[in-house]
mmCIF file with all atom_site columns, C-alpha atoms in Angstrom:
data_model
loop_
_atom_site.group_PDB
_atom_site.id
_atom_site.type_symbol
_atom_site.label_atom_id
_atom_site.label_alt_id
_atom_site.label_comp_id
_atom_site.label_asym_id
_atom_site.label_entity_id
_atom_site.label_seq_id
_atom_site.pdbx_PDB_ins_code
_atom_site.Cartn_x
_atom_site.Cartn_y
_atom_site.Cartn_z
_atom_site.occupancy
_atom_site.B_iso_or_equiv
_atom_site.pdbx_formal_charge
_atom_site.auth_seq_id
_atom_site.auth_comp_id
_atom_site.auth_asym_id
_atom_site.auth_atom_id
_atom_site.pdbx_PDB_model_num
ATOM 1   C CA . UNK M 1 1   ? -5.072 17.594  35.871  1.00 52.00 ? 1   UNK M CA 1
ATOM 2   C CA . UNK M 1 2   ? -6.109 14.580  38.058  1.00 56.00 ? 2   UNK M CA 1
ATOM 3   C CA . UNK M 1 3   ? -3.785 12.420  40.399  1.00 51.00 ? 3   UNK M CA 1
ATOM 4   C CA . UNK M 1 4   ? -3.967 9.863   38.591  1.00 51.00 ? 4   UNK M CA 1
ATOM 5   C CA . UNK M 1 5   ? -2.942 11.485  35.494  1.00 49.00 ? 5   UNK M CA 1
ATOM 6   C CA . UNK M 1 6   ? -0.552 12.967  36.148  1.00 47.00 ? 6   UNK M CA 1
ATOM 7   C CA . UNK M 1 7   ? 1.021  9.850   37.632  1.00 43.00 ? 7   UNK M CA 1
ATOM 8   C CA . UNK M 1 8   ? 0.438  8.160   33.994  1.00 51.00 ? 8   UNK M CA 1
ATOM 9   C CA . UNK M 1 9   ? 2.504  11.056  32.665  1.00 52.00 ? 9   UNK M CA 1
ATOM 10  C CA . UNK M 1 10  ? 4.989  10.533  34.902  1.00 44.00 ? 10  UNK M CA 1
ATOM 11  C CA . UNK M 1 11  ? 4.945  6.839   34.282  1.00 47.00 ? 11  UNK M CA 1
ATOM 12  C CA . UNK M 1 12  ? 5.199  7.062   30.335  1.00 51.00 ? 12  UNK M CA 1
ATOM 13  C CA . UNK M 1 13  ? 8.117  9.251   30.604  1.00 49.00 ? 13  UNK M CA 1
ATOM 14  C CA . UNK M 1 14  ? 9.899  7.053   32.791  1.00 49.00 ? 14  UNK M CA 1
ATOM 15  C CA . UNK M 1 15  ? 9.284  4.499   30.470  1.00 54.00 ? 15  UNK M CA 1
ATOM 16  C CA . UNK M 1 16  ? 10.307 6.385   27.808  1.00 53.00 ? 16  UNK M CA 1
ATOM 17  C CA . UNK M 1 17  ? 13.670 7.875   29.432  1.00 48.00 ? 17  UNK M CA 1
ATOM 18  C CA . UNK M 1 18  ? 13.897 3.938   30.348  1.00 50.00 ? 18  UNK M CA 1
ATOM 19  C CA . UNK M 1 19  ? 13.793 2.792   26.927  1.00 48.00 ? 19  UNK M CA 1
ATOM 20  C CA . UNK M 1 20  ? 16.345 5.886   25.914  1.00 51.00 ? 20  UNK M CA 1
ATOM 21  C CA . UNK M 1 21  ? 18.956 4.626   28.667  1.00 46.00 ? 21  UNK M CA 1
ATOM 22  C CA . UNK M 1 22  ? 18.692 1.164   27.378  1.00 44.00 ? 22  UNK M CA 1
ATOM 23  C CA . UNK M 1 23  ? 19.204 1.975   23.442  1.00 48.00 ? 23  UNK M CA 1
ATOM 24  C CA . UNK M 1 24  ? 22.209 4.534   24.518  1.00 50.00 ? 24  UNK M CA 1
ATOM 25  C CA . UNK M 1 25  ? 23.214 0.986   27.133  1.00 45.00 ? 25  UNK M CA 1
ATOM 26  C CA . UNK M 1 26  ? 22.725 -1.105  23.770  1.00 47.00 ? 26  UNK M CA 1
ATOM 27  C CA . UNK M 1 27  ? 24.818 1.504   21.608  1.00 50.00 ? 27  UNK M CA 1
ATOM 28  C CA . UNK M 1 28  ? 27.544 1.348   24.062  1.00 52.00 ? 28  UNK M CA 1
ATOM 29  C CA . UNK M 1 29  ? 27.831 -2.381  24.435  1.00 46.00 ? 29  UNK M CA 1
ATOM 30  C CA . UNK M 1 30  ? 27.345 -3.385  21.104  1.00 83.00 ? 30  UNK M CA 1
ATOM 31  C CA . UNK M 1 31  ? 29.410 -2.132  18.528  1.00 87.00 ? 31  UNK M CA 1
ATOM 32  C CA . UNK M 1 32  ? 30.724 -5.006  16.963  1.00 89.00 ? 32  UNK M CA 1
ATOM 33  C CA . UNK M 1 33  ? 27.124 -5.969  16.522  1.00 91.00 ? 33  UNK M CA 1
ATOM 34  C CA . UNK M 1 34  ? 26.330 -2.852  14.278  1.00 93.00 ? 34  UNK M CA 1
ATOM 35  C CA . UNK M 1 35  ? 29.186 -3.110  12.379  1.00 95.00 ? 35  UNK M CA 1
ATOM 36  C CA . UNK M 1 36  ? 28.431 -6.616  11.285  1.00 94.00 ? 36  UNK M CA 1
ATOM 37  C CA . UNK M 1 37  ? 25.027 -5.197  10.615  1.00 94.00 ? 37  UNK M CA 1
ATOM 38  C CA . UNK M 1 38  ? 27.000 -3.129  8.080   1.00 96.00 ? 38  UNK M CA 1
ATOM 39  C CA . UNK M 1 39  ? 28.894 -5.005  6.689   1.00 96.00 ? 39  UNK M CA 1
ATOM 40  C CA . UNK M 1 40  ? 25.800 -7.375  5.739   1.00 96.00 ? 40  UNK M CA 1
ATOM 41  C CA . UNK M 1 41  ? 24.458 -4.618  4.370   1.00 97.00 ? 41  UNK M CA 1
ATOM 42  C CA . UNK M 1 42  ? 27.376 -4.130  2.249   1.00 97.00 ? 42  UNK M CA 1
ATOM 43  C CA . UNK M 1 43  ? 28.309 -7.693  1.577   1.00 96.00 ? 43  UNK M CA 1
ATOM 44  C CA . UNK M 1 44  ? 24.680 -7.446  -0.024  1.00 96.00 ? 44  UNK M CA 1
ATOM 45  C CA . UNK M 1 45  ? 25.523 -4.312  -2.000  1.00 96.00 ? 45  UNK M CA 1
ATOM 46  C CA . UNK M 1 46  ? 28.784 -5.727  -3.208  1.00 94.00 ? 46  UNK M CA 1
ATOM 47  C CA . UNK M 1 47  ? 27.325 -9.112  -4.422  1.00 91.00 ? 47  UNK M CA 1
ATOM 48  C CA . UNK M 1 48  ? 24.737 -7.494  -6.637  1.00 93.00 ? 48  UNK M CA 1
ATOM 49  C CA . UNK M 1 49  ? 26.381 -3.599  -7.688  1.00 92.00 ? 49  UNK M CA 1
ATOM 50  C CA . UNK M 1 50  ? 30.365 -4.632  -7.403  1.00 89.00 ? 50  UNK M CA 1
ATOM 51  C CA . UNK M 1 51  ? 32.604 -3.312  -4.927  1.00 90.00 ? 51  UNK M CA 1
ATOM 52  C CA . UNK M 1 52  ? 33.562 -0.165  -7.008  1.00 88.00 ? 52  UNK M CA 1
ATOM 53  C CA . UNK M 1 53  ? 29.900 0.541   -7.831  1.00 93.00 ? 53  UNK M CA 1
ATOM 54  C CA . UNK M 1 54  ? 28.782 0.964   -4.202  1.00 96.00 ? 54  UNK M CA 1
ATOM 55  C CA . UNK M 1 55  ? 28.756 4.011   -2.475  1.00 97.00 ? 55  UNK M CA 1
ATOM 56  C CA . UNK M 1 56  ? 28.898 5.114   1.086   1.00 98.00 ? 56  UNK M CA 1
ATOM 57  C CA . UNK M 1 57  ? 24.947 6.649   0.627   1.00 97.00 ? 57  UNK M CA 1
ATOM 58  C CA . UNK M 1 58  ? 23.939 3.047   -0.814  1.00 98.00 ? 58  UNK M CA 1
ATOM 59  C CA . UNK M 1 59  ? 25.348 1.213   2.439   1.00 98.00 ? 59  UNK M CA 1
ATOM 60  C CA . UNK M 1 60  ? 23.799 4.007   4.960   1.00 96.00 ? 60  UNK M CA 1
ATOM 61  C CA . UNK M 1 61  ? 20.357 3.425   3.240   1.00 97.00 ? 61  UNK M CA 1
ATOM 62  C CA . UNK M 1 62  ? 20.439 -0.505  2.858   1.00 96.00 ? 62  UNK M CA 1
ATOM 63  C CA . UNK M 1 63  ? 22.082 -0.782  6.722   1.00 94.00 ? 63  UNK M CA 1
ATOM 64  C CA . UNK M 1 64  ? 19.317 2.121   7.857   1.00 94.00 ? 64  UNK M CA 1
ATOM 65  C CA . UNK M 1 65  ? 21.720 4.080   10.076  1.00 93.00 ? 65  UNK M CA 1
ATOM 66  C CA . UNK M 1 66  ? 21.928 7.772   9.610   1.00 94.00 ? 66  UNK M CA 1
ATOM 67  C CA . UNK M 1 67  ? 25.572 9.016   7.661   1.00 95.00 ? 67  UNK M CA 1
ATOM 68  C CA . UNK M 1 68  ? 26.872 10.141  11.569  1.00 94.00 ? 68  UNK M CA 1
ATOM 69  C CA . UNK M 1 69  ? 26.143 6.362   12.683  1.00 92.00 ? 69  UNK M CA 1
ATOM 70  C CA . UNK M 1 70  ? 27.700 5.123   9.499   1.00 96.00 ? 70  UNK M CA 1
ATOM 71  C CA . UNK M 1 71  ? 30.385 7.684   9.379   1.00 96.00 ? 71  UNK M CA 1
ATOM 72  C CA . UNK M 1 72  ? 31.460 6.284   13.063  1.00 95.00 ? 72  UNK M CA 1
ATOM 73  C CA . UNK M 1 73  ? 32.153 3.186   12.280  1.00 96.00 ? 73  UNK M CA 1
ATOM 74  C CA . UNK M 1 74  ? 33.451 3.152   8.606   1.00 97.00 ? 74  UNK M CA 1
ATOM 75  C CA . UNK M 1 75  ? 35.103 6.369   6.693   1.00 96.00 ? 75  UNK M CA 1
ATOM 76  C CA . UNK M 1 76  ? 35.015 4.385   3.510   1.00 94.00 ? 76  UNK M CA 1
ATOM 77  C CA . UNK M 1 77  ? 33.718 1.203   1.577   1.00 94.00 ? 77  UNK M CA 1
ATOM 78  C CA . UNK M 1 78  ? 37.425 -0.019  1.707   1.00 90.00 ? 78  UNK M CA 1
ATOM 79  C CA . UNK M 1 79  ? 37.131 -0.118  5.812   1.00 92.00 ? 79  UNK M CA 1
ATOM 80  C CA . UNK M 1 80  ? 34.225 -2.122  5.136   1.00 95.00 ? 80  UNK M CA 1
ATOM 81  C CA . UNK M 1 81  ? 35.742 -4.917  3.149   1.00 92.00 ? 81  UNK M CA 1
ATOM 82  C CA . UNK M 1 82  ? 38.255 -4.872  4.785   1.00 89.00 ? 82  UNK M CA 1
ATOM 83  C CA . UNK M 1 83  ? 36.590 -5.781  8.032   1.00 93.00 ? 83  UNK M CA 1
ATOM 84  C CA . UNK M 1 84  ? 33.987 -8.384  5.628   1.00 94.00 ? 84  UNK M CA 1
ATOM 85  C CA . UNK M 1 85  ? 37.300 -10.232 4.872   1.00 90.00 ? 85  UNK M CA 1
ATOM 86  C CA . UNK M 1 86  ? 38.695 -10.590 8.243   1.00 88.00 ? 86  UNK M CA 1
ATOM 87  C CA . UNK M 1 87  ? 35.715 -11.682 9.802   1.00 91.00 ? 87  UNK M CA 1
ATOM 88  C CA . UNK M 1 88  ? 35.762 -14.039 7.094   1.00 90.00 ? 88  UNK M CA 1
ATOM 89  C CA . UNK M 1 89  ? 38.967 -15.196 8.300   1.00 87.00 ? 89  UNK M CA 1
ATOM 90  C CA . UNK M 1 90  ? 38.082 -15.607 12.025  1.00 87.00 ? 90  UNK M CA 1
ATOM 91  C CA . UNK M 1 91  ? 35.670 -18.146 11.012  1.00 88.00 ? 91  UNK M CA 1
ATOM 92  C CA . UNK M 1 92  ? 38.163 -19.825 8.585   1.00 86.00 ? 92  UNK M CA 1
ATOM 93  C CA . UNK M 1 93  ? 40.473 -19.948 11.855  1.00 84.00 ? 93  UNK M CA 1
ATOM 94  C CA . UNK M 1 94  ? 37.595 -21.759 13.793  1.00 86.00 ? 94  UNK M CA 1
ATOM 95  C CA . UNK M 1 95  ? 36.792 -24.319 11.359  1.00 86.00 ? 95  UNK M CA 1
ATOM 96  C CA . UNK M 1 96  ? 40.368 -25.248 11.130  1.00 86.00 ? 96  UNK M CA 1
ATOM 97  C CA . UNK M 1 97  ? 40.080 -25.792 14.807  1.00 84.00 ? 97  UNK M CA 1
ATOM 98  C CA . UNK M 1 98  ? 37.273 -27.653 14.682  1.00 86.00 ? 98  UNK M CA 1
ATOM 99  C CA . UNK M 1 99  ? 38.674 -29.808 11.458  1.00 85.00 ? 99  UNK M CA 1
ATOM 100 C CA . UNK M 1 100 ? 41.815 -30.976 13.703  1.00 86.00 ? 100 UNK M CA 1
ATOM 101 C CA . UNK M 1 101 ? 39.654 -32.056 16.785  1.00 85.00 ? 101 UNK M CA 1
ATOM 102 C CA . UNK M 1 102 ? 37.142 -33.686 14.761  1.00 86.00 ? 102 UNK M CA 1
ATOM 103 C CA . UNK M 1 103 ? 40.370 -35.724 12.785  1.00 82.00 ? 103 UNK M CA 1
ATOM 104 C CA . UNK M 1 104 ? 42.098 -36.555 16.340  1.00 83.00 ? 104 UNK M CA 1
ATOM 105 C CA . UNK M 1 105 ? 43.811 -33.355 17.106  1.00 82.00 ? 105 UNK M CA 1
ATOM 106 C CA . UNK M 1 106 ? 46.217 -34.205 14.991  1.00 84.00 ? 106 UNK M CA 1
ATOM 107 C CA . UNK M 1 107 ? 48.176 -32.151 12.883  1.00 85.00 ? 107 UNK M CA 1
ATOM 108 C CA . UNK M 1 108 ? 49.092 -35.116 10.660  1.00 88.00 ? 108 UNK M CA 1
ATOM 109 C CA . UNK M 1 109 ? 50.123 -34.740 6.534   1.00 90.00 ? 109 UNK M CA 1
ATOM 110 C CA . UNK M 1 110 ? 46.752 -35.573 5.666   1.00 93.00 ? 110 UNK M CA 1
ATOM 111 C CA . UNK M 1 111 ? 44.966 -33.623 8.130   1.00 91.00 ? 111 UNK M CA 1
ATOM 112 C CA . UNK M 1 112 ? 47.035 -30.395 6.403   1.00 92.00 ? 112 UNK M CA 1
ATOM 113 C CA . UNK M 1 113 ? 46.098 -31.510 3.025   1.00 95.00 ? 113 UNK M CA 1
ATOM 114 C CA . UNK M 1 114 ? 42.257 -31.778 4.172   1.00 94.00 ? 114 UNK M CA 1
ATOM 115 C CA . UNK M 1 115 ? 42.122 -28.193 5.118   1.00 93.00 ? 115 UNK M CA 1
ATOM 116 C CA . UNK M 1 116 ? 43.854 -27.079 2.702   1.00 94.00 ? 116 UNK M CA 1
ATOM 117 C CA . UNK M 1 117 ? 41.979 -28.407 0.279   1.00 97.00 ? 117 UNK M CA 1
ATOM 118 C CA . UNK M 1 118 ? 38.074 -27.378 2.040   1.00 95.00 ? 118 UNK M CA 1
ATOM 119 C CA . UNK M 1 119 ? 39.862 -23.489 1.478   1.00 94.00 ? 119 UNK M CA 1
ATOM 120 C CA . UNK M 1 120 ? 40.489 -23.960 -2.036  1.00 97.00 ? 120 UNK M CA 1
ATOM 121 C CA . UNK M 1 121 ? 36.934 -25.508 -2.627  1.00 97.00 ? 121 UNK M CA 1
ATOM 122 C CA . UNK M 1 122 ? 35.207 -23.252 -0.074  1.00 95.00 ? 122 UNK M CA 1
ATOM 123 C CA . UNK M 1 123 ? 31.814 -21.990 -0.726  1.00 95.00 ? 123 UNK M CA 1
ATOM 124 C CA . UNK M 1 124 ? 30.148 -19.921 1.298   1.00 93.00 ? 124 UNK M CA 1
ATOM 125 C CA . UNK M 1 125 ? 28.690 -15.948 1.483   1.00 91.00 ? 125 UNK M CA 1
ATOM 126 C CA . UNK M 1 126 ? 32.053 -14.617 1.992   1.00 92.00 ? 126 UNK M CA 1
ATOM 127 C CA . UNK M 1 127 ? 33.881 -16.755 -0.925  1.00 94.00 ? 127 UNK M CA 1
ATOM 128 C CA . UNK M 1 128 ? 32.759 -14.034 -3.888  1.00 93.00 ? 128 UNK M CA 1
ATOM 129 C CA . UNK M 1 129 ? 33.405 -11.177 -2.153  1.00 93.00 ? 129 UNK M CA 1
ATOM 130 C CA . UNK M 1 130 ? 37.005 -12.548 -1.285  1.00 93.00 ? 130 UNK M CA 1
ATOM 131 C CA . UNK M 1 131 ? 37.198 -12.788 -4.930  1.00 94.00 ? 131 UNK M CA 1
ATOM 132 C CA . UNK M 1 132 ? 36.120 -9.633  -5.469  1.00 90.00 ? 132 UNK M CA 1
ATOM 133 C CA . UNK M 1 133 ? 38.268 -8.418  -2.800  1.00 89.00 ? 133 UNK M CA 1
ATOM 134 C CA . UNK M 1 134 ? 41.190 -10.124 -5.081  1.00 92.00 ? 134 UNK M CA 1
ATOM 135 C CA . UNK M 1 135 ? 40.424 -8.819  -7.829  1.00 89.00 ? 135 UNK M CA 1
ATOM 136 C CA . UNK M 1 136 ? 40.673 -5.070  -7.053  1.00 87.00 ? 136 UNK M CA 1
ATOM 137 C CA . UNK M 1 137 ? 43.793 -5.209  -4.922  1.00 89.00 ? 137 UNK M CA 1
ATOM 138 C CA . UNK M 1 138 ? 45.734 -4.627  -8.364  1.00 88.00 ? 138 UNK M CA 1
ATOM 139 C CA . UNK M 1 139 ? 43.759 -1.560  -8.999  1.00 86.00 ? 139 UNK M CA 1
ATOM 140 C CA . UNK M 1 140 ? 43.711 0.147   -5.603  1.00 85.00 ? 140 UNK M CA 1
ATOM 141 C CA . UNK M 1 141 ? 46.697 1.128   -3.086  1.00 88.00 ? 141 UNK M CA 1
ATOM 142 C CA . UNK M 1 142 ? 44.536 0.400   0.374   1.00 85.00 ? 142 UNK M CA 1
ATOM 143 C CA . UNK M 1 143 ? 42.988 -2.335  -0.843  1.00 87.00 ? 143 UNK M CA 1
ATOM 144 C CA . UNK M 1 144 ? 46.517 -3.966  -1.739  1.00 91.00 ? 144 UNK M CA 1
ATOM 145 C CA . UNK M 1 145 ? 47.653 -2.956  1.261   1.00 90.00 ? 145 UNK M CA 1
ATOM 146 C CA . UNK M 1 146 ? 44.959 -4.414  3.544   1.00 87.00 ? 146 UNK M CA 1
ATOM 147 C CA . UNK M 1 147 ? 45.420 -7.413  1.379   1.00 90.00 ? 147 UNK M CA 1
ATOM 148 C CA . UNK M 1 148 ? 49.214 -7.556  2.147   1.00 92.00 ? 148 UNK M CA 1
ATOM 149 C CA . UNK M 1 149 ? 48.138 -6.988  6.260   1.00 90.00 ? 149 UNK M CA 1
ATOM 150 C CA . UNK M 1 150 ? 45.327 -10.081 6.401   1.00 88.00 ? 150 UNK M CA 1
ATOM 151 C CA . UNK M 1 151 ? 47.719 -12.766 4.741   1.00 89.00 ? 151 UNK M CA 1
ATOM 152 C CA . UNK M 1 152 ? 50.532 -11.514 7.534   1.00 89.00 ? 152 UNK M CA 1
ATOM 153 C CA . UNK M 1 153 ? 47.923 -11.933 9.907   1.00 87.00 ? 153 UNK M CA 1
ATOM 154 C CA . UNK M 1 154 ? 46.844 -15.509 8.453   1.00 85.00 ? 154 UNK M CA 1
ATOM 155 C CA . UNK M 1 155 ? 50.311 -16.556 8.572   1.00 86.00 ? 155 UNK M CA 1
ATOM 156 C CA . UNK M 1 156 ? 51.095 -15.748 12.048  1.00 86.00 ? 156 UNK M CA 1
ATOM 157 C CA . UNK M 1 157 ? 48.084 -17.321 13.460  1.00 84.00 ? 157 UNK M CA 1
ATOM 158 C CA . UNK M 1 158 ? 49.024 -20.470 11.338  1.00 82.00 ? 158 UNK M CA 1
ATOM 159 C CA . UNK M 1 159 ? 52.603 -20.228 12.481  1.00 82.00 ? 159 UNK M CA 1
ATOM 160 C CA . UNK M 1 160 ? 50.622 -19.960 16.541  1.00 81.00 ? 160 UNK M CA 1
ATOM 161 C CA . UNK M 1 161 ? 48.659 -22.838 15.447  1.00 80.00 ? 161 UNK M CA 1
ATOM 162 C CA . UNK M 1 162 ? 51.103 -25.124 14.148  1.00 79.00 ? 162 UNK M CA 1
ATOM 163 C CA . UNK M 1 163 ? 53.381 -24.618 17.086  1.00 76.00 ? 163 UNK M CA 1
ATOM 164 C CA . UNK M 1 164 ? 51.673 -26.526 18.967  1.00 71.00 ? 164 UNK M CA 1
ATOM 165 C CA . UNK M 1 165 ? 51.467 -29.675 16.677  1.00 72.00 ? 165 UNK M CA 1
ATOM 166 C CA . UNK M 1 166 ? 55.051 -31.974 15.721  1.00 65.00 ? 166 UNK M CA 1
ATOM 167 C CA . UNK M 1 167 ? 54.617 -31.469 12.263  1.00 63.00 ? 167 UNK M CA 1
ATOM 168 C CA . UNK M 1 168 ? 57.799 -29.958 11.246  1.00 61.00 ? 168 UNK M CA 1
ATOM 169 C CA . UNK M 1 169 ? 58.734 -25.841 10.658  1.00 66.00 ? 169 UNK M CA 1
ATOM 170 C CA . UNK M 1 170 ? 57.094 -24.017 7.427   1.00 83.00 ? 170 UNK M CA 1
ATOM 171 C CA . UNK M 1 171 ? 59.016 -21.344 6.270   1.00 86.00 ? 171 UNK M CA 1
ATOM 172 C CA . UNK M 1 172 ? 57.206 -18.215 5.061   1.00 86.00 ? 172 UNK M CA 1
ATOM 173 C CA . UNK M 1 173 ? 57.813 -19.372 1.550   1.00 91.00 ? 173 UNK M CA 1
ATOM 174 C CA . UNK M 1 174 ? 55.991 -22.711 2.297   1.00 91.00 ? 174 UNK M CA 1
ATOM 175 C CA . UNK M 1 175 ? 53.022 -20.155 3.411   1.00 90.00 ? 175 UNK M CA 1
ATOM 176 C CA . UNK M 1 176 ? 53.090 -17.943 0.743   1.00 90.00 ? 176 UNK M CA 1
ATOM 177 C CA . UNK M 1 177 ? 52.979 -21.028 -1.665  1.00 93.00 ? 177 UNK M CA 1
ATOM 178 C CA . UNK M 1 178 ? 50.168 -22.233 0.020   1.00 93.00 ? 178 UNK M CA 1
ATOM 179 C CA . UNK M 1 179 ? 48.518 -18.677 0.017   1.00 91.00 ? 179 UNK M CA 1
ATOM 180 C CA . UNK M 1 180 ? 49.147 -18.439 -3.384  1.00 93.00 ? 180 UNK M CA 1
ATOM 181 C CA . UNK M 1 181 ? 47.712 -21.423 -4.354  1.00 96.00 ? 181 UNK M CA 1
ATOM 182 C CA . UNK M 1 182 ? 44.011 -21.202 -2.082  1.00 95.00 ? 182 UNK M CA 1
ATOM 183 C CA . UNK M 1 183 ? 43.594 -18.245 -3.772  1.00 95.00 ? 183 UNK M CA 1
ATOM 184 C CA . UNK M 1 184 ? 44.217 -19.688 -7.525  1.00 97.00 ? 184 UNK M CA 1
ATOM 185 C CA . UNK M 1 185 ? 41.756 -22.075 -7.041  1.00 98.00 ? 185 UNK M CA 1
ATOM 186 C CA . UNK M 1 186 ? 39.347 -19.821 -5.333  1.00 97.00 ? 186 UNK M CA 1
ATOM 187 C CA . UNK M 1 187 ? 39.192 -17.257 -8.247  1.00 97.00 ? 187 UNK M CA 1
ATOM 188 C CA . UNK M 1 188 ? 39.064 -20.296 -10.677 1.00 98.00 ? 188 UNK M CA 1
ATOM 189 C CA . UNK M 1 189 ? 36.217 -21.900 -8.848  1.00 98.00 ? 189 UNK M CA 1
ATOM 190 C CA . UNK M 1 190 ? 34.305 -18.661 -8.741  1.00 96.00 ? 190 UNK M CA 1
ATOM 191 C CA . UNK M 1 191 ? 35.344 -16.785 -12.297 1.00 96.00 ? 191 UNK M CA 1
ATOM 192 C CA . UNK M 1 192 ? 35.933 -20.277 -14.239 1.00 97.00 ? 192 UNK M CA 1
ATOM 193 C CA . UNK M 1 193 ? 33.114 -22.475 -12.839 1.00 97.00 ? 193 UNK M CA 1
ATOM 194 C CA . UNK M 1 194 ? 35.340 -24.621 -11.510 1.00 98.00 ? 194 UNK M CA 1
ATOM 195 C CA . UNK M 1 195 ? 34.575 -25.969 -8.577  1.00 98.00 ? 195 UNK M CA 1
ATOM 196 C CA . UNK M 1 196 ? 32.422 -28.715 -9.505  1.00 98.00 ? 196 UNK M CA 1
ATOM 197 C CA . UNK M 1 197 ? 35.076 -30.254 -11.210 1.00 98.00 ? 197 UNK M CA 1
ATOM 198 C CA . UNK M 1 198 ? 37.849 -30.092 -8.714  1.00 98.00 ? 198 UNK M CA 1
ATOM 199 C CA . UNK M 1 199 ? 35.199 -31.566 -6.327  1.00 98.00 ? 199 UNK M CA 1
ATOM 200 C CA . UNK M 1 200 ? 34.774 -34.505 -8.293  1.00 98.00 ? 200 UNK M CA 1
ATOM 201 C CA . UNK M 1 201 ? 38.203 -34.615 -8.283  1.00 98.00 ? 201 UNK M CA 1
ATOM 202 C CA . UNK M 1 202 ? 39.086 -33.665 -4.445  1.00 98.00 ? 202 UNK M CA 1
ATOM 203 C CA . UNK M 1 203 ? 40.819 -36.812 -3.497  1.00 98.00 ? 203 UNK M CA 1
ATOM 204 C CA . UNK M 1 204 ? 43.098 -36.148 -6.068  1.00 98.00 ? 204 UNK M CA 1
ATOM 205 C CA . UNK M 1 205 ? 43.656 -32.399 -4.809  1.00 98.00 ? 205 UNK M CA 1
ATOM 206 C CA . UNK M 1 206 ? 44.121 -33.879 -1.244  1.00 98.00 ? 206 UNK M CA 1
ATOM 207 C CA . UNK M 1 207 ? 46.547 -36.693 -2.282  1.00 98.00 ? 207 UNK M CA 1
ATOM 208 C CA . UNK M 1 208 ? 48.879 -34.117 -4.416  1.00 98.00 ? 208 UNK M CA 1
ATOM 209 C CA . UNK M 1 209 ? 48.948 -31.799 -1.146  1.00 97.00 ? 209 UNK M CA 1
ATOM 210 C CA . UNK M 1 210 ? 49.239 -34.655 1.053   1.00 97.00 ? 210 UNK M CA 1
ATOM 211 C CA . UNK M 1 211 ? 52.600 -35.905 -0.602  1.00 96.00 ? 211 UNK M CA 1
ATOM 212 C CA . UNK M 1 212 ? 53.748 -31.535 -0.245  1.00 95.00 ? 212 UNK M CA 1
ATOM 213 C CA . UNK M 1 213 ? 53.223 -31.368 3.472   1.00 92.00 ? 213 UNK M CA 1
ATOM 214 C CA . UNK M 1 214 ? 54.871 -34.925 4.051   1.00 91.00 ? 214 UNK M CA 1
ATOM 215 C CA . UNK M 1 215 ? 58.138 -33.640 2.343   1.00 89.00 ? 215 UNK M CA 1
ATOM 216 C CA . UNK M 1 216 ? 57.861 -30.401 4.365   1.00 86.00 ? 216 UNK M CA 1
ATOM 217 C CA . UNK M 1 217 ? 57.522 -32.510 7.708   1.00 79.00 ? 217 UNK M CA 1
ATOM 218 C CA . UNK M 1 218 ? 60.255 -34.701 6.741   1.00 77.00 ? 218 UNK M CA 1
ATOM 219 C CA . UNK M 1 219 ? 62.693 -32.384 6.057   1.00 67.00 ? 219 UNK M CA 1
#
């Protein structure tokens, strides 16, 4: 074998150790990237089979990770929506954020009716599988229970949020009323084919809401 060859040989397993170090380097750094990568996968999955139709296999083979890849980031399909509908949330939480600044960074009556309202009429990838989400928490225990977990979580980042605005205390009824009623009008936009309607009729929504969070802020 030649010099020169065997310094090729040399080279292309240098590269390929290289390229080994920086995949294991990726691996390592990037786990919240692969399990979004999953839960796309799944969000697809869901959308066209139905949450209780989709198996474990069906996500490995549509996210192309091996069951040991799969199997280290989710145990179950309930993991997985679970994580779908939080991440949902997070970006819920920034557009909020965003909303306030762009209205003054003002907390104001109308401001709270505003947002309120864009969750009620939201529509966006995650808004059906939130619905879906919904509508199995009656039928299974985790599910319910990871349900029960993400609203306490919603409220106490409102609670954080609010704190820092003069718009009056909320008790956790208040929240749970307003919960309650974001998610009525999500399933009925989504089940009912609603949501063209209430559109046309958003002002309407906003006004009604508008006149609730003035009463709050008053009292």
């Amino acid at each position: 074998m030649t010099n020169k060859l065997i310094y090729d040989n040399l080279l292309l397993t240098e590269n390929n150790l290289g390229k080994g170090r920086e995949m294991m380097v990726r691996e390592r750094l990037d786990p919240e990237m692969r399990k979004e990568d999953i839960q796309k996968a799944a969000m697809a999955l869901f959308s066209s089979k139905g949450f209780n139709n989709t198996t474990m296999d069906e996500v490995r083979e549509k996210s192309g990770l091996s069951a040991g890849g799969l199997y280290y980031y989710y145990k179950n399909t309930a993991e997985i929506l679970y994580d779908i509908m939080d991440r949902g949330s997070r970006m819920r939480e920034a557009t909020v954020t965003n909303t306030v600044q762009h209205m003054g960074n003002r907390l104001t009556p109308h401001v709270l009716a505003e947002i309120v309202v864009d969750k009620m009429l939201a529509n966006n990838p995650f808004t059906p599988i939130y619905v879906m989400f919904l509508g199995e928490i009656k039928k299974n225990e985790q599910l319910n229970a990871l349900y029960e977990k993400l609203k306490r979580d919603s409220i106490t980042y409102f609670k954080h949020f609010m704190n820092g605005y003069d718009c009056g205390l909320f008790t956790d009824d208040d929240y749970e009323f307003v919960t309650n009623l974001i998610n009525a009008s999500l399933l009925s936009c989504e089940i009912l084919d609603t949501r063209e309607n209430f559109l046309k009729n958003r002002q309407h929504l906003v006004s009604m809401l508008e006149g609730y969070f003035t009463r709050l802020t008053s009292q």
